Coordinates of N, CA and C and ligand atoms in Angstrom, one line a residue:
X1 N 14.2 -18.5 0.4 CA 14.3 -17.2 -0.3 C 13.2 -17.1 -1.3
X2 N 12.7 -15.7 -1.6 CA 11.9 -16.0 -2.2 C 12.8 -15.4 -4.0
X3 N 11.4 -15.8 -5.0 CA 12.2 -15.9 -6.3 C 11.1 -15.6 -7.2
X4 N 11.4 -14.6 -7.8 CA 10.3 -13.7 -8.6 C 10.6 -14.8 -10.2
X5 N 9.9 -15.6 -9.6 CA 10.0 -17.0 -11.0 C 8.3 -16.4 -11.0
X6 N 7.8 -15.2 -11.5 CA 6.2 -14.9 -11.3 C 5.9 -15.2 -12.7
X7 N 4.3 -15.3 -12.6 CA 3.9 -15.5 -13.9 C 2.6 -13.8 -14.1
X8 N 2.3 -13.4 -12.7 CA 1.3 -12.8 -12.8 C 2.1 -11.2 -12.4
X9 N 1.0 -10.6 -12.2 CA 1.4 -8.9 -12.2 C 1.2 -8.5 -10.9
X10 N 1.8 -7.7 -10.3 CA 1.6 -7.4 -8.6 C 1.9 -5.6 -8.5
X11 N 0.8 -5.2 -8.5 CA -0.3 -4.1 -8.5 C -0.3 -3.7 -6.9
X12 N 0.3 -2.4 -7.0 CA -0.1 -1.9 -5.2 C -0.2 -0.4 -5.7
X13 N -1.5 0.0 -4.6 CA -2.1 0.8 -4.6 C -1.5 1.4 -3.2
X14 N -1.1 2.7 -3.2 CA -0.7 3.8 -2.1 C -0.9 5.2 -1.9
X15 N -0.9 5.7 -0.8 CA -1.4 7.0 -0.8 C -1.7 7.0 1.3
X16 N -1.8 8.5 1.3 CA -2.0 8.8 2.6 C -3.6 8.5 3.1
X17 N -3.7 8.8 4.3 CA -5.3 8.6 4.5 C -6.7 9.5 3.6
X18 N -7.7 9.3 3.4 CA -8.5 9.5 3.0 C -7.8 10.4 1.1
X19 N -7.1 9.1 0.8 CA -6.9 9.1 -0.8 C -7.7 8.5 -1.9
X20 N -8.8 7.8 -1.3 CA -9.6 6.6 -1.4 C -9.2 5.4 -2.2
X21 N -8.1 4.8 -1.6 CA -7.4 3.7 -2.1 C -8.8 2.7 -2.2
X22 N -9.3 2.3 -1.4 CA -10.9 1.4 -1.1 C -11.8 1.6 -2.3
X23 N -11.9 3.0 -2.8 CA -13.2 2.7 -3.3 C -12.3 2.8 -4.7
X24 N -11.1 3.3 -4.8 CA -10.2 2.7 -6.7 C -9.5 1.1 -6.9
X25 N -9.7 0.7 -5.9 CA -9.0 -0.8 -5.4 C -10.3 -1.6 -6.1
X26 N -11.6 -1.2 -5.5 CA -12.8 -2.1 -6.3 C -13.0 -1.8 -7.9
X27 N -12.6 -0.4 -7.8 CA -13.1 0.1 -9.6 C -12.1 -1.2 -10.4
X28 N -10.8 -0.9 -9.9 CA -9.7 -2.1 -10.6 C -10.1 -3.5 -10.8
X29 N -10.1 -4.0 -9.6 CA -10.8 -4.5 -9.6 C -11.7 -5.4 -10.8
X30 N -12.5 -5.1 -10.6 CA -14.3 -4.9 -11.4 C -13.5 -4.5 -13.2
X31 N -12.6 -3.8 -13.4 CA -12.1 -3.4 -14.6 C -11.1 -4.4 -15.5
X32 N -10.2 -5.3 -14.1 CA -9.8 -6.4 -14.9 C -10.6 -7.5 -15.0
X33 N -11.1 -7.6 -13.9 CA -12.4 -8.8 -14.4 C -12.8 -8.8 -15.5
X34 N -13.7 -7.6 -16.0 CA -14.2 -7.5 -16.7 C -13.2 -7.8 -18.1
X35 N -12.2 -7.6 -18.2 CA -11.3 -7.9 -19.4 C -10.5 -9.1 -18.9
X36 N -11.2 -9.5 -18.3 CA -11.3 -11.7 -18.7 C -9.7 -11.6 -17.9
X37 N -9.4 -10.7 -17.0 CA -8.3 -11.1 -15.6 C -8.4 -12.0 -15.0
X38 N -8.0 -12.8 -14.2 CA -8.0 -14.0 -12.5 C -7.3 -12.3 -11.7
X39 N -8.2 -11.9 -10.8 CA -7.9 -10.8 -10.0 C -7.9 -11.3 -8.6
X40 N -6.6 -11.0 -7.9 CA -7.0 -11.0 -6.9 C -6.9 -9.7 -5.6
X41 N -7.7 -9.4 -4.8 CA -7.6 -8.2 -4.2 C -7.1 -8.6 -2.4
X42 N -5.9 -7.9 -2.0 CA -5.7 -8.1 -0.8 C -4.9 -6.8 -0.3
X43 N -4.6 -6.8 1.4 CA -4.0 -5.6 1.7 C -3.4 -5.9 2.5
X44 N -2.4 -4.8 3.1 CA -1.3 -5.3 4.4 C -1.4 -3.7 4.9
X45 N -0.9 -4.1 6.6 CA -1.1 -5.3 7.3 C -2.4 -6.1 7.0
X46 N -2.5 -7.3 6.9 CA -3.7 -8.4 6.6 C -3.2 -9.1 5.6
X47 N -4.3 -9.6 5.3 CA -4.6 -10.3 4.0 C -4.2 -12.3 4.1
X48 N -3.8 -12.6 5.6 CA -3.7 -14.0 6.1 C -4.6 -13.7 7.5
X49 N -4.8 -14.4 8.1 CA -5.4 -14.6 9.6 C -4.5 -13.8 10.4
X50 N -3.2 -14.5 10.6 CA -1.9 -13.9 11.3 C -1.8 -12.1 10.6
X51 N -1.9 -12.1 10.0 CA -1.9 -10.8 9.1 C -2.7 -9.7 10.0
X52 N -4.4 -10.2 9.8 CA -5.4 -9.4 10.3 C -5.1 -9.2 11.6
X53 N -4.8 -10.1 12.2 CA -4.4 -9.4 14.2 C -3.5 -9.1 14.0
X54 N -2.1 -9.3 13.1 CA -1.1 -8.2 13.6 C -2.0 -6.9 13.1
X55 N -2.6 -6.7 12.1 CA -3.6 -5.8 11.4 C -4.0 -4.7 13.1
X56 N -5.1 -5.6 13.8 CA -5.5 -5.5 14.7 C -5.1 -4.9 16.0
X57 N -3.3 -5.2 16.3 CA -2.5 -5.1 16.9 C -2.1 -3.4 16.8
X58 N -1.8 -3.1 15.5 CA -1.1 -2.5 14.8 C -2.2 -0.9 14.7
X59 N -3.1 -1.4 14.9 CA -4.4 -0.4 14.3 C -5.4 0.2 15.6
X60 N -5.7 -0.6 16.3 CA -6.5 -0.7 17.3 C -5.8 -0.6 18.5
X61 N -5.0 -1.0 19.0 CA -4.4 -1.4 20.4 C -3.7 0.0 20.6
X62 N -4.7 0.6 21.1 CA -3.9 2.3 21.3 C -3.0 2.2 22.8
X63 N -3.5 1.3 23.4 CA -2.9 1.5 25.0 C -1.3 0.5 25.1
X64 N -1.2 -0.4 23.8 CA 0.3 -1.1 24.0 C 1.7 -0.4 23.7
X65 N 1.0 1.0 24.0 CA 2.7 1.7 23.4 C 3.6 1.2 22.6
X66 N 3.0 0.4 21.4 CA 4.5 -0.2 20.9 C 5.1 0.8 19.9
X67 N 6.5 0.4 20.4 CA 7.6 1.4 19.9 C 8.1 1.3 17.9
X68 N 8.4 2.3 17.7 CA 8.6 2.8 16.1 C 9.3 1.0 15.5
X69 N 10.4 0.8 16.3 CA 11.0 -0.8 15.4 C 9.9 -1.6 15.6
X70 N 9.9 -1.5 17.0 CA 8.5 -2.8 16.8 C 7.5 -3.1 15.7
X71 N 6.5 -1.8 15.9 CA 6.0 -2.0 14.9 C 6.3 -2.2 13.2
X72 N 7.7 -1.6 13.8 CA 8.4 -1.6 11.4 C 8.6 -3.3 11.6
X73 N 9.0 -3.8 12.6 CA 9.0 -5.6 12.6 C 7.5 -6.3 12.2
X74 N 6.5 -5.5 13.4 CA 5.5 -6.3 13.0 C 4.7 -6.2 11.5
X75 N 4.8 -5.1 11.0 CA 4.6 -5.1 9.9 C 5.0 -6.3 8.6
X76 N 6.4 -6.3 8.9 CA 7.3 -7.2 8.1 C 7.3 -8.9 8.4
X77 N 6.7 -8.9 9.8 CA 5.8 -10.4 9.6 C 4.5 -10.3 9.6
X78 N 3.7 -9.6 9.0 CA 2.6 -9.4 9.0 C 2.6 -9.8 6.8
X79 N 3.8 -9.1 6.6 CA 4.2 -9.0 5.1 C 4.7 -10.8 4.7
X80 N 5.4 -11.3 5.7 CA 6.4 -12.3 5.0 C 5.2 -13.4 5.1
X81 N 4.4 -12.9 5.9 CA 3.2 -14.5 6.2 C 2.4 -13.9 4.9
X82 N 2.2 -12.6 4.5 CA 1.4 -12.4 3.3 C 1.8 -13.0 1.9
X83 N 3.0 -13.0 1.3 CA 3.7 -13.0 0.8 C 3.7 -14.4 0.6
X84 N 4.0 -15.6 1.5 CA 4.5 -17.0 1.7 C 3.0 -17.3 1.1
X85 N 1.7 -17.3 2.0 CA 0.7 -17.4 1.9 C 0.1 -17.2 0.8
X86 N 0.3 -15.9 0.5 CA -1.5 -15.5 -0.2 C -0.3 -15.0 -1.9
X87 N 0.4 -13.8 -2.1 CA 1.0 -13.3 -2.5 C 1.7 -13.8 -4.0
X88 N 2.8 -14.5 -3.2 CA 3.5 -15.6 -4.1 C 2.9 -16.7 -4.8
X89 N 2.2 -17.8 -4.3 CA 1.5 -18.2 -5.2 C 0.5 -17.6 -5.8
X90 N -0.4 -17.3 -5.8 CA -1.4 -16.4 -6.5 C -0.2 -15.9 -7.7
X91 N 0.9 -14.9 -8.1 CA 1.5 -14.9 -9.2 C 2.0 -16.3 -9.4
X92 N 2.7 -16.5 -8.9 CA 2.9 -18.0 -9.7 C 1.9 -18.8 -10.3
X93 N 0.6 -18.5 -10.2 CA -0.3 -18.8 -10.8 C -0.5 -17.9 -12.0
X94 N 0.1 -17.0 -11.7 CA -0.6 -16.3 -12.9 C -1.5 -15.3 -13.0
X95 N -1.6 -15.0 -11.7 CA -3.3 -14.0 -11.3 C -2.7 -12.5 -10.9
X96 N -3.6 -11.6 -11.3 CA -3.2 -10.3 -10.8 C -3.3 -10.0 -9.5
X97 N -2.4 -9.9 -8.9 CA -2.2 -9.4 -7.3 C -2.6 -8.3 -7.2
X98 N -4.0 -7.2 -6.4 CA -4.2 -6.3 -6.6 C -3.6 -5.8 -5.1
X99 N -2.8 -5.1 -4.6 CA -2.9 -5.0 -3.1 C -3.0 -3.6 -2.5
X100 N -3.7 -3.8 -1.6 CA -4.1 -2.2 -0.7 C -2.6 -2.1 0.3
X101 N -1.3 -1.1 0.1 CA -0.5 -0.8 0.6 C 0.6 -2.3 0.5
X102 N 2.0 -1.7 0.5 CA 2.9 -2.8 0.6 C 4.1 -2.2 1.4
X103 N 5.3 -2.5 0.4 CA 6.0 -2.3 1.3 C 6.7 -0.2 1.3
X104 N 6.1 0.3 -0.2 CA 6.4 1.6 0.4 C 5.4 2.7 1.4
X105 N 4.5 1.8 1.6 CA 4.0 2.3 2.9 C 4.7 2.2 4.2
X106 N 5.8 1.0 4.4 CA 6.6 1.2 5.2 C 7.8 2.4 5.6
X107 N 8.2 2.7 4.0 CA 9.3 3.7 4.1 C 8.2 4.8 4.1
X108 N 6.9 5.1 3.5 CA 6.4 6.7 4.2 C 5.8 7.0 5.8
X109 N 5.3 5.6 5.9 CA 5.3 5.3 7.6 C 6.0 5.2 8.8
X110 N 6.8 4.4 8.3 CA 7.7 4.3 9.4 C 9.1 4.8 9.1
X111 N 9.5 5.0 8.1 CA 10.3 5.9 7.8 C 9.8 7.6 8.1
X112 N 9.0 7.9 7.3 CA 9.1 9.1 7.2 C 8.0 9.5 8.4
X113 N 7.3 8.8 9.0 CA 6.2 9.4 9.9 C 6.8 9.2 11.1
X114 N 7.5 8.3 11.3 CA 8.4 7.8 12.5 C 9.7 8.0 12.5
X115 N 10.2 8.2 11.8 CA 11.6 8.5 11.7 C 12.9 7.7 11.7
X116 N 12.3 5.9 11.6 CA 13.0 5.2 11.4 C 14.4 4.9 10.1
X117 N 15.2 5.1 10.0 CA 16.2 5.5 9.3 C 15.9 3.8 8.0
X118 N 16.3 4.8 7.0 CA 15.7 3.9 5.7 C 16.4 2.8 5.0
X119 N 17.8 2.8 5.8 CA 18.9 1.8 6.0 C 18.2 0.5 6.4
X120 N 17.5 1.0 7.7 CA 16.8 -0.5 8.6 C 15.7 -1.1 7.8
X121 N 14.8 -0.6 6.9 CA 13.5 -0.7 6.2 C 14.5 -1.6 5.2
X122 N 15.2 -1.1 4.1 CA 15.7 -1.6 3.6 C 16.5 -3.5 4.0
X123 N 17.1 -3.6 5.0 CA 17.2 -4.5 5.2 C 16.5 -5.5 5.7
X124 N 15.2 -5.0 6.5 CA 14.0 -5.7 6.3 C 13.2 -6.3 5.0
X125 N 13.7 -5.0 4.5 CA 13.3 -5.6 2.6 C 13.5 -6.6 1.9
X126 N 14.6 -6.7 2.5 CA 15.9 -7.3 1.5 C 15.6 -9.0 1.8
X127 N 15.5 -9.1 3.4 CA 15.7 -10.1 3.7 C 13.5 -10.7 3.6
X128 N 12.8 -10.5 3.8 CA 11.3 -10.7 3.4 C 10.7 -10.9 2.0
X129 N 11.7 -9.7 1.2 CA 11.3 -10.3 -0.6 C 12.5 -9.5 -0.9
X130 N 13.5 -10.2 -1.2 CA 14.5 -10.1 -2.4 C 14.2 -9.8 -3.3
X131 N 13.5 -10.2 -4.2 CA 13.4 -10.4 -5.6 C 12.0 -9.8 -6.1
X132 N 11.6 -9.4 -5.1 CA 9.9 -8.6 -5.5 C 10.3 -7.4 -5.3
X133 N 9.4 -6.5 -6.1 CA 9.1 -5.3 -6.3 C 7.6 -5.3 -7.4
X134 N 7.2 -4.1 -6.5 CA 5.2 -4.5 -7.6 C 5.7 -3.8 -8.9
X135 N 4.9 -4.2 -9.9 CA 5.1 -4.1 -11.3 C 5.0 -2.8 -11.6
X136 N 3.6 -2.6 -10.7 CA 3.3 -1.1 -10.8 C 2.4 -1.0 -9.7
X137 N 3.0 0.2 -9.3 CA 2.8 1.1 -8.3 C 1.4 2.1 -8.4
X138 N 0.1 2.5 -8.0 CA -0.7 3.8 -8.3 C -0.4 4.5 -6.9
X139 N -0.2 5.8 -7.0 CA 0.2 6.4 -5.7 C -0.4 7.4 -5.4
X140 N -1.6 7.5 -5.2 CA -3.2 8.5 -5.1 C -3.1 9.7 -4.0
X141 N -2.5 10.5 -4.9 CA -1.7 11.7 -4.0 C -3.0 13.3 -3.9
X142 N -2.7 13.6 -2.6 CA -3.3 14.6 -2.5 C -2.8 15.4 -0.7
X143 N -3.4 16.7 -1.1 CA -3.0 17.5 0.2 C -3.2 16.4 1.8
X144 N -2.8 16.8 2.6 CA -2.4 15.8 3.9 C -4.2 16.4 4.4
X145 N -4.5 17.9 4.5 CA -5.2 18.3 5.0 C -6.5 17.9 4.8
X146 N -6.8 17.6 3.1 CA -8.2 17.0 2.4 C -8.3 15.6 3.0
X147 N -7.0 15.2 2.8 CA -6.9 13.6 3.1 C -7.2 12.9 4.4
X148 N -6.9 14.3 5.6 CA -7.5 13.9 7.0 C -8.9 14.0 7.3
X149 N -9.5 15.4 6.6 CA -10.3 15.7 6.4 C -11.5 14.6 5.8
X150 N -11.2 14.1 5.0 CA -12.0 13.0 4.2 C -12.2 11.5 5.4
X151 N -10.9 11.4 5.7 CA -11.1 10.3 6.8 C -11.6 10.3 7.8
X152 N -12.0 11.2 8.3 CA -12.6 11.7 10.1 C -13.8 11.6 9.5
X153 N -14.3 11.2 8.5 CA -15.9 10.8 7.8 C -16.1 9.3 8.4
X154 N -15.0 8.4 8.2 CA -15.2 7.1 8.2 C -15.0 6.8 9.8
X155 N -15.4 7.4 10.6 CA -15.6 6.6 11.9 C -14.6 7.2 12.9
X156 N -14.3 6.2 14.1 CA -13.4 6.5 14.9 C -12.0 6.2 14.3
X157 N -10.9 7.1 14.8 CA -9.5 7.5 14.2 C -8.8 6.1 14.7
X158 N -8.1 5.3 14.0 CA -7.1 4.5 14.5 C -5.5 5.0 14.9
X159 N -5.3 3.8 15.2 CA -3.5 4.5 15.6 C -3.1 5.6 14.5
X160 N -3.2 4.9 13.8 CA -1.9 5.7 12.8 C -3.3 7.2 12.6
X161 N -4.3 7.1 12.2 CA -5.0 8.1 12.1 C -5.1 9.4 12.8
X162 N -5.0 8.9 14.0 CA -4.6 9.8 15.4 C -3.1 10.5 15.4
X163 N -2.3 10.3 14.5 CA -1.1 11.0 14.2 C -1.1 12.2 13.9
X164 N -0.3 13.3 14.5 CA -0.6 14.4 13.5 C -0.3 15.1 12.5
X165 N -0.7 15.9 11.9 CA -0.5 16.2 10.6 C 0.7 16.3 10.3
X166 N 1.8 16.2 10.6 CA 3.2 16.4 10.3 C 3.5 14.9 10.4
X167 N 3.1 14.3 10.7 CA 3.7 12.6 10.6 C 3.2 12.4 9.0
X168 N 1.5 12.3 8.9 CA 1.3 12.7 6.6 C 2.1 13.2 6.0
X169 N 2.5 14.6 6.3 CA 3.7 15.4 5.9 C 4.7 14.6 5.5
X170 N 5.3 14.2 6.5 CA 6.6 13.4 6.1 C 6.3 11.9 5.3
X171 N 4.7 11.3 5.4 CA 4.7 10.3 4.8 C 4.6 10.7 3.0
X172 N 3.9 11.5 3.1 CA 3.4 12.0 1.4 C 4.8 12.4 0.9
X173 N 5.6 13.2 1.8 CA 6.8 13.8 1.0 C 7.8 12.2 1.0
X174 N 8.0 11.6 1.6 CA 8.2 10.1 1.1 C 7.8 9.2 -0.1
X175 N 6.6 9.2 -0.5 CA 5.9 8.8 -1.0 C 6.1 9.3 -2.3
X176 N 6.1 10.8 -2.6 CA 6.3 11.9 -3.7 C 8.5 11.2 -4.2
X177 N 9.3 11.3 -3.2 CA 10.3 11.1 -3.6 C 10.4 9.8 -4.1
X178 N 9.8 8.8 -3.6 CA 10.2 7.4 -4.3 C 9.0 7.4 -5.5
X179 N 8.4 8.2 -5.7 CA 7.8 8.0 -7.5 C 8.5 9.1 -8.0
X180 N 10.2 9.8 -7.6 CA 10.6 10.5 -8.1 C 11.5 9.5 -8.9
X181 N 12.1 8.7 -7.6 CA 13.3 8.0 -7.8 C 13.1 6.9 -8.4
X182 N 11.9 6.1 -8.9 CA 11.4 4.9 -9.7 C 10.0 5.0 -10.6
X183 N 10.2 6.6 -11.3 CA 9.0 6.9 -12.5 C 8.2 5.7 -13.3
X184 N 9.1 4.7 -13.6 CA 8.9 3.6 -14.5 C 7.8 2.8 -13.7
X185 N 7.8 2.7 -12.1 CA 7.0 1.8 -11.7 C 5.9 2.2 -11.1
X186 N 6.0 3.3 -10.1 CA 5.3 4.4 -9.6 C 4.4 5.8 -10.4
X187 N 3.0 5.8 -10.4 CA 2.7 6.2 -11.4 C 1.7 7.0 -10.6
X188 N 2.0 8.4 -10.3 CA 1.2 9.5 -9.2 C 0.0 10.0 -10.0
X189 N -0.9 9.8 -9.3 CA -2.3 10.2 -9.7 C -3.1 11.0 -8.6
X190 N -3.4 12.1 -9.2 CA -4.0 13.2 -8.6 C -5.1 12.8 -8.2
X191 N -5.2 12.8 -6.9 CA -6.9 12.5 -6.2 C -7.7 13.5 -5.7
X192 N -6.8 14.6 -6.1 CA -8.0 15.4 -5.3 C -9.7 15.8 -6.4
X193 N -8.9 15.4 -6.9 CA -10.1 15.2 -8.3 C -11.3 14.1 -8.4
X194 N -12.4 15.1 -9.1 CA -13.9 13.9 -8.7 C -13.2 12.3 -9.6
X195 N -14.2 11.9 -8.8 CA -14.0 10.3 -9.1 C -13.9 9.7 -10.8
X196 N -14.1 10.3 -11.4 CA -14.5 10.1 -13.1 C -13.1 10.1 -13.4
X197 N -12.6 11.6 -13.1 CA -11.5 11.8 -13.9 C -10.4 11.2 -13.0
X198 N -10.0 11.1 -11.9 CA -8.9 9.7 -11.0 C -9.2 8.2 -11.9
X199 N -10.6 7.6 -12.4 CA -10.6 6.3 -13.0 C -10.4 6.6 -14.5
X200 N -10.4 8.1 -14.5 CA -10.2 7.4 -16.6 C -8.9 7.1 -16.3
X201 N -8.0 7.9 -15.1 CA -6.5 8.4 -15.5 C -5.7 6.6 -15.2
X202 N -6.8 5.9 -14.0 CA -6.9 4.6 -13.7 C -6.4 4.1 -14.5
X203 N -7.8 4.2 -15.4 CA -7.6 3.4 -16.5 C -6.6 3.4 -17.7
X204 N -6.4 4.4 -18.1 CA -5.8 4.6 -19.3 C -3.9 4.4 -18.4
X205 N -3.8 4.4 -17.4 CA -2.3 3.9 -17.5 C -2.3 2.6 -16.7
X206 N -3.8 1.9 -16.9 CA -3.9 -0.1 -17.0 C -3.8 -0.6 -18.1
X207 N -4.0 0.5 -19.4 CA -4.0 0.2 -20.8 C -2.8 0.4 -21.3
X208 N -2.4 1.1 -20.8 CA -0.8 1.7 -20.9 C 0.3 0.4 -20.5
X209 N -0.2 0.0 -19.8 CA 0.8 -1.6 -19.1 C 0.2 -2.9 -19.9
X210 N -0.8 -2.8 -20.6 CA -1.5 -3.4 -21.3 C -2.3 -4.6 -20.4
X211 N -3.1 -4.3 -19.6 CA -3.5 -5.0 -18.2 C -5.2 -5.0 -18.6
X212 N -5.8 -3.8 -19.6 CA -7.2 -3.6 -19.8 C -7.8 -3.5 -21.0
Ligands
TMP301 P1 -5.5 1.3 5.7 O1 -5.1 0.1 4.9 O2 -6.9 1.4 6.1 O3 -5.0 2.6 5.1 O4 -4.8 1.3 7.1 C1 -3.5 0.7 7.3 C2 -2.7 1.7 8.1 O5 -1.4 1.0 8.4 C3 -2.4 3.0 7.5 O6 -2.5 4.0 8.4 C4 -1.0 2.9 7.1 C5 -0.4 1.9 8.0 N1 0.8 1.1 7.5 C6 2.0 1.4 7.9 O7 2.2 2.3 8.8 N2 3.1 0.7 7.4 C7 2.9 -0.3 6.5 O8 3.9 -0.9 6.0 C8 1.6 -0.6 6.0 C9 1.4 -1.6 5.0 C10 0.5 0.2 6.6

């Protein structure tokens, strides 16, 4: 079982596609370093070996039909190997966990894009990390339409990309309710905004947690 005996801070970064989690994930980054942090940056699905091919599986393999549980499972061992591995000790050490998506990407994903009922998510939760929940939450919110818009820049569409706009819909409006329902940890930041004013707002609520 796992056991939030942590010493460090565990930092997840969310939002729908082309929110630019990637390019605020480095500013952070670069921001605690610089104020004499041990940072560490990782993401899920990934961030172990077994991670990146479920990653791979999950993202690329457009022709395996895998079905809505399946993939809410494979995600959740894609998570418990992150977690055992990389996750857990890294706070037990003491270091800031920076991560690209966790587990409420699951409930705007596969809950809300898929329609898997949030009972089942939940008890996947329960039983992978008990006792975790990230410290703080950044949730880089913006219209579904900019967001798709922005991504169809970066290449060919992956699985989940190839969704249509009503599967965002329901993930952002997921997304929007659990930083309704947990203000304290979840901390919505307007992205449709140039890049200057999304990192002051960064920054000043990393200062705010006293992290910078
Ligand atoms: P990204 O990290 O480049 O945004 O790609 C990861 C994709 O995986 C993204 O479309 C969201 C999706 N995803 C889920 O559907 N459920 C999850 O639990 C996680 C972590 C990611």
């Amino acid at each position: 079982m796992i056991n939030k005996t942590q010493k460090g801070t565990f930092i997840t970064l969310e939002g729908i596609e082309g929110a630019g989690k990637s390019t605020h994930i480095r500013y952070i980054h670069e921001l605690l370093s610089q104020a004499g942090k041990k940072v560490l940056t990782t993401r899920e699905p990934g961030g172990t070996d077994l991670g990146e091919r479920i990653r791979d599986i999950l993202l690329m393999q457009h022709e395996l039909n895998i079905d809505a549980e399946s993939e809410l499972l494979l995600m959740f061992a894609a998570r418990s190997q992150h977690l055992k591995q990389v996750i857990l000790p890294a706070l037990a050490n003491g270091i800031i966990v920076l991560c690209d998506r966790f587990t409420d990407s699951t409930y705007a994903y596969q809950g809300g894009g898929r329609g898997v009922v949030s009972e089942k998510i939940d008890r996947l939760a329960n039983l992978v990390h008990p006792n975790l929940k990230p410290d703080l939450t950044l949730l880089l919110d913006l219209p579904v339409d900019i967001g798709l818009e922005r991504a169809s820049k970066n290449g060919e569409a992956d699985r989940f990309e190839s969704e249509a706009v009503l599967f965002f819909e329901s993930a952002r409006q997921v997304y929007l309710n659990i930083a309704i329902a947990d203000p304290g940890r979840v901390k919505v930041v307007n992205a449709i905004r140039d890049i200057d004013h999304i990192q002051q707002e960064i920054k000043s609520i990393l200062q705010e947690h006293k992290l910078c």
